[in-house]
Amino acid sequence: MPAVPRSSTLPALALRRARSFAVPLAGFLLLTALTFLGLLAITFFIGRVVPIDPVLAVVGDRATQEQYEAARQAMGLDRALVVQFVDYVWQVMQGDLGRSVSTNRPVVEDLARVFPATLEMATIGIAIGVALGVPMGVWAAARQGSWVDQVIRVLALLGYSVPAFWLGLVGLAIFYAGLGWVAGPGRIDIFYDGIVPPVTGLLLVDSLIAGDTGIFMNALSHIALPAAILGFFSLAYIARMTRSFMLDQLSQEYVVTARVKGLPEWRVIWIHAFGPIRVPLITVIGLSYAGLLEGSVMIETVFSWPGIGNYLTVALLNADMNAVLGATLVIGAVFIFINRISDVLYRVLDPRSR
Amino acid sequence: MQMLRRDWYHDDAPASRFQANAGRFYRAGGLLMRNPLAVLGGAIILLLVLTAAFAPWIAPYSAVGQDLSARLLPPSAQHWMGTDELGRDILSRVIYGARITLMIVALVAVISAPLGLIIGAVSGYFGGLVDKVLMGITDVFLSMPKLILALAFVAALGPGIENAIIAIAITAWPAYARIARAETLTFCQADFIGATRLLGASHGRIILRHVLPLCTSSMIVRVTLDMAGIILTAAGLGFLGLGAQPPLPEWGAMISRGRVFILDQWWVATMPGFAIILVSLGFCFLGDGLRDVLDPKQGGKS
């Protein structure tokens, strides 16, 4: 924090600080709103324009003629596309994503029910990725060419070339069937299902609130493998980025100065060089968190994990268009939101952009 | 004679356009050959192409012929990768699957790269409102999760390998548009563009003949690097049952069939996965090597 000039009174300072937050905030809101509108345009396009018969896509091919006509009326397909789009945006803003034909419930209710499972898995995944990836990246940069450096190079390459669903299957074959270290597919064993009252929807948290350690351990054993696999993909990305940021810093002159002063190496690395990369790291972590929500689609399918990814793929196979578009919209919205948040955090936290 | 040809390639004042291009390729190729990983990547891709081309001669068995008496056999001397639930030889199916993977990759590249190139070049060349609108659309697509977008498009278009290719191409172009625009901006104020304009060339001619060729090298790099992701997405769609349909020996779909047997007959699902990993790695290696040679600005960073 630079010394405050004497002439600036406290209110003026507060105003300046407020402005330094308000300007990015206004830009953030505008850009986010526009991107959301674009997202809605895409889902609208996919739902109404791409299918040859959007009514059929919504009601399914087992519908009677009356159902078909009713759906056609309800969707307002006889009106101009622009009017339909405005209607669609209005509906979504009121939280109406239509009804799912396979569950026969509003899509919004379904999504609210399945989302915590995905959130739980992705959060543990990102925690693993950060906890291992950041130290590994720093270490690799500090000891360039060492074995850690090589391991990270291999991990990063594998992160780009191994299919997540394949890794999930192989993991199940080895750690569940072979070694018996973890529980199999699903979120919890069937005889534990539905005992803990849902408070947050996160099973690990709910079981702790209920004080049931048996269920907690069971849920943990179920989540370990899928979360570890998600964690692997974020680790590969985070470690590589951390390494590259650190290398940039370690080649700078202030690091040489710090070393010449005789500071211990850990201080040079963790206090001096690591300091400036915290801000870009936040963006990287945010991006990979958002990426995990996407990656969970495949992993959830493999592990029969009752989250949004599984919901989406089941809906896809049933040609349940409202559910597909609703899930797409929610995942896209969360994705955009996390992207924007990390973008803004970057601007607010980076002193150069003030 | 050998020396003479080298001199012809390295001539500082090439006599023809052909000689200039040949010299450029010669030098880039030479640099590429010095990078062992790039050579390995190139060899893997070459292997993929050869396997796809000569599949009927390489494969020991038919890809679709069933033999129920030989179902779910473990890997052995007769069946190197074992057999699946219908007694089909997995190695043969993996070999035929190379054709499908190559086709997907080639078609996605052929559709999305030119699309991205033209949108990006037009956007950068004209600037102003055109630029704002085109890049706005590009940014919306870029800020969407790719896989989810592809899934939603396939859901609307219906499952099948052609629709999967279209869906992946739709999600792949925005990145290329961004690159083409950035490249265009760096030289659209250059004198040679101005000179061409003074000679009376139309906008279309300038973009097609003078702007686009300069974007191609960074585009080749980016497309090669993206190939791994495209292969994974295609395999993912196949795995979910939305891409190639049975009995096509698509690798992702094969893994999906083997899912049921993963606990006892592990080879059914794992073997096609190795093929996916190998080919993806090949494209990663080759892309990294190409980037160092063709696009030195980007290289050396990671």
XYZ file of C-alpha atoms in Angstrom:
656
model
C 0.000 0.000 0.000
C 1.574 3.304 -1.087
C 1.738 6.173 1.396
C -1.393 8.306 1.299
C -0.711 11.852 0.073
C -1.594 14.445 2.729
C -3.878 16.443 0.465
C -6.329 13.608 -0.122
C -8.990 13.586 2.546
C -10.569 10.383 3.692
C -13.835 10.741 1.705
C -11.871 11.431 -1.466
C -9.830 8.343 -0.870
C -12.911 6.282 -0.230
C -14.415 7.617 -3.444
C -11.330 6.705 -5.424
C -11.283 3.235 -3.971
C -14.994 2.832 -4.652
C -14.446 3.932 -8.235
C -11.653 1.453 -8.695
C -14.180 -1.237 -7.865
C -17.228 0.328 -9.498
C -15.781 0.693 -12.996
C -14.800 -2.940 -13.363
C -18.078 -3.903 -11.719
C -20.149 -1.996 -14.294
C -18.117 -3.465 -17.133
C -18.460 -6.870 -15.532
C -22.235 -6.621 -15.286
C -22.642 -5.397 -18.859
C -20.339 -8.003 -20.351
C -21.870 -10.777 -18.280
C -25.384 -9.765 -19.297
C -24.406 -9.705 -22.970
C -22.699 -13.093 -22.729
C -25.740 -14.576 -20.999
C -27.914 -13.203 -23.782
C -25.596 -14.858 -26.278
C -25.848 -18.111 -24.342
C -29.637 -17.879 -24.426
C -29.492 -17.200 -28.160
C -27.453 -20.350 -28.633
C -29.768 -22.563 -26.580
C -32.777 -20.986 -28.302
C -31.171 -21.671 -31.658
C -30.411 -25.264 -30.704
C -33.906 -25.847 -29.334
C -36.051 -24.105 -31.928
C -34.127 -23.684 -35.142
C -31.834 -26.697 -35.507
C -34.355 -29.532 -35.026
C -36.491 -30.223 -38.076
C -39.524 -30.459 -35.794
C -38.940 -28.767 -32.423
C -42.355 -29.881 -31.131
C -41.476 -33.503 -31.689
C -38.141 -32.899 -29.967
C -39.947 -31.665 -26.878
C -42.901 -34.042 -26.622
C -41.148 -37.131 -27.977
C -42.440 -39.431 -30.733
C -44.937 -41.240 -28.508
C -47.108 -38.139 -28.154
C -50.688 -38.094 -29.419
C -51.962 -35.540 -31.933
C -53.635 -33.492 -29.169
C -50.467 -33.380 -27.087
C -48.542 -32.358 -30.170
C -50.938 -29.493 -30.967
C -50.996 -28.386 -27.339
C -47.218 -28.286 -27.177
C -47.075 -26.417 -30.463
C -49.499 -23.827 -29.121
C -47.666 -23.612 -25.795
C -44.337 -23.090 -27.513
C -45.836 -20.369 -29.673
C -44.248 -21.757 -32.808
C -46.770 -19.990 -35.022
C -45.207 -16.619 -34.159
C -42.115 -14.849 -35.501
C -38.740 -16.099 -34.288
C -37.881 -12.771 -32.669
C -41.083 -12.821 -30.627
C -40.377 -16.420 -29.653
C -36.885 -15.486 -28.542
C -38.076 -12.585 -26.398
C -40.645 -14.912 -24.839
C -37.958 -17.490 -24.216
C -35.654 -14.988 -22.496
C -38.579 -13.790 -20.387
C -39.435 -17.340 -19.351
C -35.854 -18.175 -18.428
C -35.553 -14.993 -16.400
C -38.573 -16.106 -14.406
C -36.887 -19.439 -13.789
C -39.073 -21.420 -16.170
C -37.077 -23.936 -18.182
C -40.040 -26.046 -19.208
C -41.002 -29.542 -18.155
C -38.915 -32.639 -18.569
C -40.728 -35.410 -20.435
C -38.791 -38.187 -18.752
C -39.173 -37.109 -15.118
C -42.413 -35.161 -15.708
C -41.226 -32.401 -13.357
C -40.134 -28.835 -14.063
C -36.536 -28.872 -15.310
C -35.575 -26.230 -12.735
C -36.603 -28.533 -9.862
C -34.660 -31.424 -11.372
C -31.553 -29.298 -11.787
C -31.729 -27.949 -8.247
C -31.928 -31.527 -7.010
C -28.935 -32.839 -8.989
C -26.628 -29.827 -8.919
C -25.213 -30.287 -5.375
C -23.841 -33.720 -6.283
C -21.842 -32.207 -9.133
C -20.745 -29.271 -7.034
C -19.503 -31.594 -4.299
C -17.445 -33.696 -6.686
C -16.007 -30.774 -8.655
C -15.088 -28.924 -5.455
C -13.172 -31.862 -4.031
C -11.592 -32.328 -7.449
C -10.370 -28.745 -7.613
C -9.152 -28.943 -4.005
C -7.001 -31.929 -4.962
C -5.808 -30.171 -8.087
C -4.793 -27.010 -6.232
C -3.294 -28.744 -3.202
C -1.026 -30.888 -5.366
C -0.717 -28.866 -8.554
C 0.521 -25.566 -7.128
C 3.380 -26.999 -5.010
C 4.351 -29.328 -7.848
C 4.445 -26.466 -10.320
C 6.529 -24.310 -7.987
C 8.890 -27.183 -7.306
C 9.270 -27.971 -10.992
C 10.130 -24.348 -11.746
C 12.633 -24.145 -8.896
C 14.339 -27.371 -9.991
C 14.045 -27.110 -13.741
C 14.925 -30.365 -15.464
C 14.587 -32.428 -12.286
C 12.341 -35.468 -12.032
C 9.415 -33.387 -10.746
C 9.745 -31.252 -13.849
C 9.639 -34.342 -16.043
C 6.683 -35.775 -14.142
C 4.748 -32.567 -14.657
C 5.549 -32.565 -18.353
C 4.211 -36.112 -18.667
C 1.149 -35.340 -16.538
C 0.333 -32.298 -18.647
C 0.593 -34.340 -21.836
C -1.584 -37.095 -20.389
C -4.086 -34.500 -19.256
C -4.475 -33.543 -22.913
C -4.600 -37.012 -24.384
C -6.329 -39.396 -21.978
C -10.116 -39.633 -22.293
C -11.708 -38.912 -18.904
C -14.307 -41.672 -19.284
C -11.604 -44.223 -20.076
C -9.574 -43.203 -17.032
C -12.721 -43.569 -14.947
C -13.331 -47.107 -16.187
C -9.714 -48.127 -15.692
C -9.797 -46.578 -12.210
C -12.901 -48.585 -11.360
C -11.288 -51.790 -12.639
C -8.120 -51.228 -10.596
C -9.150 -49.501 -7.380
C -12.677 -50.866 -6.954
C -12.677 -54.318 -8.531
C -8.992 -55.122 -8.193
C -7.765 -53.591 -4.968
C -11.061 -52.834 -3.239
C -9.759 -49.511 -1.928
C -12.790 -47.458 -2.874
C -16.521 -47.958 -3.234
C -18.074 -48.513 -6.633
C -20.334 -46.334 -8.780
C -23.007 -44.145 -7.243
C -22.917 -41.553 -4.524
C -23.544 -43.816 -1.562
C -24.332 -47.464 -0.807
C -27.967 -48.280 -1.429
C -28.784 -49.108 2.208
C -27.479 -45.711 3.340
C -29.483 -43.879 0.710
C -31.929 -41.228 1.918
C -31.216 -41.576 5.645
C -29.478 -38.256 6.160
C -31.882 -35.293 5.974
C -30.818 -33.119 3.031
C -29.782 -29.706 4.340
C -27.226 -28.513 1.815
C -27.573 -31.374 -0.663
C -23.848 -32.050 -0.221
C -23.748 -35.541 1.250
C -20.418 -35.097 3.000
C -21.653 -31.950 4.745
C -25.133 -33.318 5.469
C -23.813 -36.481 7.074
C -21.520 -34.402 9.290
C -24.446 -32.187 10.293
C -26.426 -35.311 11.175
C -23.364 -36.570 13.039
C -23.361 -39.894 11.186
C -19.722 -40.829 10.602
C -20.639 -44.178 9.016
C -22.479 -42.447 6.188
C -19.743 -39.833 5.933
C -17.065 -42.472 5.461
C -19.213 -44.314 2.945
C -19.857 -41.164 0.941
C -16.160 -40.304 1.107
C -15.251 -43.737 -0.205
C -17.663 -43.236 -3.106
C -16.482 -39.754 -4.016
C -12.761 -40.464 -3.702
C -12.153 -42.008 -7.115
C -14.243 -39.747 -9.359
C -12.996 -36.664 -7.514
C -9.399 -37.866 -7.784
C -9.781 -38.331 -11.530
C -11.258 -34.863 -11.925
C -8.450 -33.645 -9.682
C -5.899 -35.237 -11.999
C -7.126 -33.229 -14.965
C -7.075 -29.942 -13.050
C -3.706 -30.845 -11.503
C -2.180 -31.328 -14.941
C -3.325 -27.882 -16.033
C -2.658 -26.022 -12.766
C 0.827 -27.481 -12.306
C 1.838 -26.599 -15.856
C 0.578 -23.028 -15.552
C 2.144 -22.555 -12.096
C 5.450 -23.788 -13.471
C 5.359 -21.392 -16.381
C 4.386 -18.396 -14.163
C 7.118 -19.254 -11.677
C 9.756 -19.546 -14.389
C 8.831 -16.044 -15.557
C 9.303 -14.696 -12.025
C 12.467 -16.603 -11.202
C 14.245 -15.143 -14.227
C 13.635 -11.574 -12.992
C 16.267 -9.421 -11.392
C 14.552 -8.924 -8.045
C 14.942 -12.649 -7.441
C 18.675 -12.308 -8.030
C 18.688 -9.361 -5.600
C 16.895 -11.414 -2.976
C 19.386 -14.241 -3.393
C 22.337 -11.851 -3.252
C 20.982 -10.466 -0.003
C 21.447 -13.967 1.335
C 17.806 -14.882 1.883
C 17.136 -18.578 2.310
C 15.951 -20.244 -0.889
C 12.472 -21.133 0.435
C 11.914 -17.457 1.247
C 12.995 -16.382 -2.219
C 10.669 -18.883 -3.825
C 7.599 -18.818 -1.611
C 7.591 -15.191 -0.434
C 9.262 -13.225 -3.205
C 8.626 -15.134 -6.407
C 5.322 -16.741 -5.437
C 3.753 -13.446 -4.349
C 3.201 -11.955 -7.794
C 1.856 -15.135 -9.365
C -1.004 -15.529 -6.904
C -3.224 -13.261 -8.946
C -2.845 -14.999 -12.333
C -3.142 -18.315 -10.507
C -6.620 -17.361 -9.333
C -7.680 -17.042 -12.958
C -6.164 -20.402 -13.793
C -7.872 -22.073 -10.849
C -11.179 -20.452 -11.731
C -10.901 -21.660 -15.307
C -10.092 -25.199 -14.317
C -12.935 -25.225 -11.769
C -15.318 -24.265 -14.542
C -13.676 -26.885 -16.747
C -14.333 -29.550 -14.104
C -18.058 -28.848 -14.242
C -17.788 -29.766 -17.899
C -15.484 -32.708 -17.315
C -17.930 -34.096 -14.787
C -20.356 -34.948 -17.604
C -18.206 -37.889 -18.673
C -17.089 -38.868 -15.179
C -20.643 -38.802 -13.837
C -21.806 -41.051 -16.635
C -19.077 -43.578 -15.865
C -19.664 -43.499 -12.100
C -23.485 -43.268 -12.281
C -23.081 -40.121 -10.204
C -26.497 -38.482 -9.835
C -25.320 -35.004 -10.822
C -26.056 -32.572 -13.604
C -23.770 -34.322 -16.091
C -25.569 -37.610 -15.632
C -28.909 -35.799 -15.855
C -27.779 -34.253 -19.133
C -26.659 -37.506 -20.715
C -29.802 -39.360 -19.627
C -31.871 -36.535 -21.102
C -29.815 -36.707 -24.300
C -30.488 -40.404 -24.739
C -34.214 -39.876 -24.121
C -34.260 -36.922 -26.538
C -35.697 -34.879 -23.661
C -35.000 -31.502 -25.225
C -36.186 -29.225 -22.400
C -33.966 -31.030 -19.933
C -31.000 -30.956 -22.330
C -31.328 -27.237 -22.946
C -31.932 -26.505 -19.266
C -28.812 -28.397 -18.225
C -26.806 -26.785 -21.038
C -28.020 -23.391 -19.941
C -27.140 -23.952 -16.289
C -23.701 -25.412 -16.987
C -23.010 -22.650 -19.511
C -24.180 -19.989 -17.053
C -22.025 -21.322 -14.230
C -19.099 -21.568 -16.635
C -19.501 -17.975 -17.806
C -20.047 -16.757 -14.272
C -16.863 -18.371 -12.920
C -14.924 -17.064 -15.907
C -16.164 -13.541 -15.334
C -15.574 -13.668 -11.583
C -11.984 -14.757 -12.008
C -11.533 -12.080 -14.650
C -12.786 -9.396 -12.280
C -10.801 -10.761 -9.350
C -7.735 -10.517 -11.528
C -8.400 -6.862 -12.258
C -9.249 -5.961 -8.689
C -6.319 -7.793 -7.153
C -3.674 -6.873 -9.711
C -2.192 -3.545 -8.583
C -1.135 -2.649 -12.123
C -4.706 -2.441 -13.360
C -5.875 -0.038 -10.621
C 24.651 -32.749 -56.924
C 23.541 -33.046 -53.297
C 25.215 -29.742 -52.459
C 23.618 -28.091 -55.458
C 20.134 -29.056 -54.338
C 20.826 -27.700 -50.855
C 21.946 -24.439 -52.396
C 18.801 -24.314 -54.493
C 16.676 -24.698 -51.336
C 18.694 -22.119 -49.417
C 18.920 -19.541 -52.220
C 18.501 -16.031 -50.801
C 17.012 -14.810 -54.068
C 14.622 -17.535 -55.235
C 13.912 -17.354 -58.949
C 10.327 -18.558 -58.684
C 7.509 -18.721 -56.229
C 7.862 -22.485 -56.300
C 11.515 -22.254 -55.275
C 10.687 -19.877 -52.418
C 7.983 -22.165 -51.072
C 10.107 -25.264 -51.493
C 12.952 -23.577 -49.622
C 10.640 -22.566 -46.801
C 9.316 -26.103 -46.435
C 12.836 -27.483 -46.624
C 14.100 -25.294 -43.805
C 11.007 -25.859 -41.630
C 11.224 -29.582 -42.272
C 14.890 -29.590 -41.313
C 14.156 -27.830 -38.038
C 11.280 -30.195 -37.345
C 13.450 -33.256 -37.919
C 15.834 -32.047 -35.242
C 13.068 -32.218 -32.613
C 12.803 -35.874 -31.509
C 9.330 -35.541 -30.003
C 7.986 -33.916 -33.153
C 9.445 -36.735 -35.230
C 7.817 -39.249 -32.889
C 4.497 -37.398 -33.201
C 4.819 -37.316 -36.973
C 5.588 -41.036 -36.993
C 2.467 -41.760 -34.933
C 0.286 -39.722 -37.281
C 1.891 -41.443 -40.278
C 1.156 -44.775 -38.625
C -2.464 -43.701 -38.159
C -2.761 -42.717 -41.815
C -1.136 -45.926 -43.065
C -3.261 -48.053 -40.731
C -6.390 -46.338 -41.969
C -5.387 -46.688 -45.610
C -4.383 -50.344 -45.443
C -6.793 -51.538 -42.730
C -8.163 -54.510 -44.737
C -4.615 -55.820 -45.319
C -3.297 -55.195 -41.797
C -6.253 -56.375 -39.738
C -6.048 -60.111 -39.004
C -9.841 -60.483 -38.801
C -12.925 -58.673 -40.039
C -14.121 -55.669 -38.017
C -17.761 -56.734 -38.014
C -17.676 -60.509 -38.427
C -19.102 -62.173 -35.310
C -17.955 -65.445 -33.816
C -20.020 -66.180 -30.744
C -17.948 -69.238 -29.842
C -14.959 -66.911 -29.340
C -16.637 -64.211 -27.283
C -14.799 -62.288 -24.540
C -11.490 -64.083 -24.968
C -8.545 -62.512 -23.128
C -5.550 -61.183 -25.121
C -3.612 -64.094 -26.612
C -1.453 -64.974 -29.595
C -4.547 -65.353 -31.811
C -6.250 -62.212 -30.558
C -3.626 -59.716 -29.433
C -6.190 -57.462 -27.800
C -8.751 -60.170 -27.016
C -12.297 -60.358 -28.359
C -15.487 -58.499 -27.484
C -18.926 -59.747 -26.460
C -19.784 -60.790 -30.044
C -16.479 -62.567 -30.584
C -15.061 -59.816 -32.792
C -11.300 -59.351 -32.720
C -10.608 -56.092 -30.874
C -7.283 -55.438 -32.603
C -8.994 -55.590 -35.993
C -11.710 -53.231 -34.804
C -9.128 -50.806 -33.428
C -7.336 -50.907 -36.801
C -10.539 -50.193 -38.724
C -11.377 -47.538 -36.128
C -8.344 -45.588 -37.303
C -10.338 -44.840 -40.475
C -13.192 -43.323 -38.504
C -10.904 -41.286 -36.261
C -8.961 -39.995 -39.246
C -12.169 -39.107 -41.049
C -13.567 -37.219 -38.041
C -10.341 -35.315 -37.490
C -9.935 -34.446 -41.163
C -13.528 -33.334 -41.645
C -13.586 -31.218 -38.492
C -10.372 -29.526 -39.600
C -11.658 -29.002 -43.139
C -14.908 -27.468 -41.898
C -13.826 -25.433 -38.896
C -10.411 -24.078 -39.888
C -11.521 -22.324 -43.123
C -14.654 -21.075 -41.382
C -12.613 -19.611 -38.540
C -10.025 -18.237 -40.963
C -12.556 -16.387 -43.074
C -14.533 -15.011 -40.131
C -11.363 -13.887 -38.386
C -9.798 -12.375 -41.499
C -12.968 -10.514 -42.479
C -13.323 -9.267 -38.925
C -9.757 -8.036 -38.702
C -9.621 -6.652 -42.237
C -12.793 -4.563 -42.137
C -12.738 -3.668 -38.435
C -15.454 -1.403 -37.007
C -18.984 -2.738 -36.704
C -18.266 -5.933 -38.650
C -15.435 -6.685 -36.261
C -17.553 -5.973 -33.182
C -20.447 -8.185 -34.277
C -18.324 -11.106 -35.497
C -16.040 -11.079 -32.480
C -19.018 -10.736 -30.154
C -20.454 -13.952 -31.589
C -17.035 -15.587 -31.412
C -16.627 -14.612 -27.771
C -19.999 -16.023 -26.806
C -19.044 -19.353 -28.384
C -15.626 -19.200 -26.740
C -17.061 -18.616 -23.299
C -19.274 -21.709 -23.605
C -18.033 -25.095 -22.477
C -17.169 -26.885 -25.730
C -18.245 -30.384 -24.849
C -21.622 -29.271 -23.515
C -22.231 -27.190 -26.626
C -21.358 -30.127 -28.863
C -23.668 -32.376 -26.815
C -26.549 -29.939 -27.141
C -26.036 -29.632 -30.899
C -25.975 -33.399 -31.322
C -29.118 -33.624 -29.240
C -30.857 -31.273 -31.653
C -29.408 -32.779 -34.831
C -29.838 -36.379 -33.764
C -27.144 -38.967 -32.983
C -24.786 -40.116 -35.720
C -21.259 -39.631 -36.857
C -21.996 -36.893 -39.423
C -23.876 -34.835 -36.856
C -21.119 -35.379 -34.306
C -18.620 -33.987 -36.816
C -20.824 -30.965 -37.490
C -21.302 -30.363 -33.762
C -17.570 -30.535 -33.034
C -16.783 -28.254 -35.968
C -19.305 -25.712 -34.663
C -17.512 -25.620 -31.320
C -13.997 -25.551 -32.825
C -14.076 -22.540 -35.169
C -14.111 -19.634 -32.651
C -10.541 -20.229 -31.512
C -9.376 -20.126 -35.135
C -11.311 -16.946 -35.804
C -9.547 -15.289 -32.869
C -6.120 -16.276 -34.188
C -6.873 -15.280 -37.773
C -8.132 -11.895 -36.598
C -5.029 -11.257 -34.498
C -2.771 -12.239 -37.405
C -4.735 -10.090 -39.835
C -4.504 -7.056 -37.570
C -0.714 -7.292 -37.470
C -0.306 -6.867 -41.216
C -3.484 -5.334 -42.631
C -1.854 -1.885 -42.414
C 1.272 -3.159 -44.166
C 2.465 -1.538 -47.380
C 2.006 -4.583 -49.555
C -1.699 -4.704 -48.679
C -2.003 -1.006 -49.465
C -0.155 -1.518 -52.755
C -2.483 -4.340 -53.741
C -5.463 -2.138 -52.919
C -4.052 0.681 -55.077
C -3.732 -1.767 -57.950
C -7.495 -2.104 -57.722
C -7.832 -5.485 -56.062
C -11.226 -6.156 -54.539
C -11.673 -6.813 -50.818
C -12.418 -10.451 -51.519
C -9.249 -10.841 -53.553
C -7.081 -9.155 -50.925
C -8.484 -11.336 -48.153
C -8.328 -14.579 -50.114
C -5.031 -14.125 -51.924
C -2.991 -11.927 -49.617
C -4.331 -12.075 -46.057
C -5.347 -15.719 -45.646
C -2.099 -17.286 -46.893
C -0.220 -15.407 -44.187
C -2.493 -16.786 -41.472
C -2.059 -20.408 -42.492
C 1.121 -21.259 -40.612
C -0.209 -20.264 -37.184
C -3.479 -21.922 -38.144
C -1.744 -25.207 -38.959
C -0.060 -25.127 -35.558
C -3.278 -24.441 -33.720
C -5.300 -27.049 -35.607
C -2.664 -29.707 -34.937
C -2.608 -28.844 -31.241
C -6.430 -28.959 -31.134
C -6.596 -32.382 -32.755
C -6.107 -34.198 -29.440
C -9.087 -32.348 -27.989
C -11.179 -33.082 -31.086
C -10.354 -36.780 -30.888
C -11.299 -36.840 -27.194
C -14.586 -35.026 -27.838
C -15.459 -37.343 -30.717
C -14.634 -40.374 -28.597
C -16.691 -38.892 -25.766
C -19.702 -38.463 -28.054
C -19.213 -42.024 -29.244
C -18.976 -43.199 -25.633
C -22.272 -41.502 -24.770
C -23.890 -43.186 -27.769
C -24.327 -39.919 -29.660
C -21.508 -40.257 -32.171
C -20.720 -43.210 -34.373
C -23.411 -45.881 -34.072
C -22.819 -49.642 -33.773
C -21.532 -51.699 -35.453
C -19.068 -49.001 -36.586
C -15.747 -49.692 -34.834
C -15.365 -46.182 -33.391
C -12.983 -46.193 -30.425
C -15.214 -44.258 -28.017
C -18.223 -46.409 -28.854
C -16.093 -49.537 -28.353
C -15.120 -48.343 -24.865
C -18.774 -47.754 -24.136
C -19.643 -51.357 -25.137
C -16.856 -52.638 -22.912
C -18.150 -50.685 -19.933
C -20.416 -53.538 -18.870
C -17.483 -55.948 -18.802
C -14.923 -53.655 -17.196
C -14.774 -55.562 -13.915
C -14.168 -59.019 -15.399
C -13.143 -58.568 -19.041
C -11.084 -55.412 -18.707
C -9.518 -55.612 -22.176
C -12.765 -54.840 -24.031
C -12.869 -51.273 -22.745
C -9.181 -50.536 -22.147
C -7.662 -51.521 -25.509
C -9.395 -48.883 -27.677
C -8.434 -46.331 -25.019
C -4.753 -46.943 -25.671
C -5.331 -46.194 -29.336
C -7.008 -42.885 -28.429
C -4.162 -41.932 -26.082
C -1.493 -42.842 -28.651
C -3.038 -40.806 -31.451
C -3.797 -37.818 -29.178
C -0.215 -37.851 -27.910
C 1.009 -37.978 -31.493
C -0.897 -34.835 -32.392
C 0.323 -33.098 -29.190
C 3.967 -33.892 -29.989
C 3.673 -32.873 -33.616
C 1.783 -29.700 -32.716
C 4.397 -28.662 -30.163
C 7.159 -29.261 -32.704
C 5.348 -27.366 -35.441
C 4.751 -24.463 -33.087
C 8.452 -24.163 -32.324
C 9.248 -24.146 -36.047
C 6.407 -22.147 -37.595
C 5.387 -19.856 -34.789
C 8.463 -18.992 -32.734
C 6.639 -16.170 -30.922
C 4.425 -18.692 -29.159
C 7.101 -21.252 -28.546
C 9.611 -21.429 -25.758
C 7.069 -20.172 -23.271
C 5.751 -23.388 -21.901
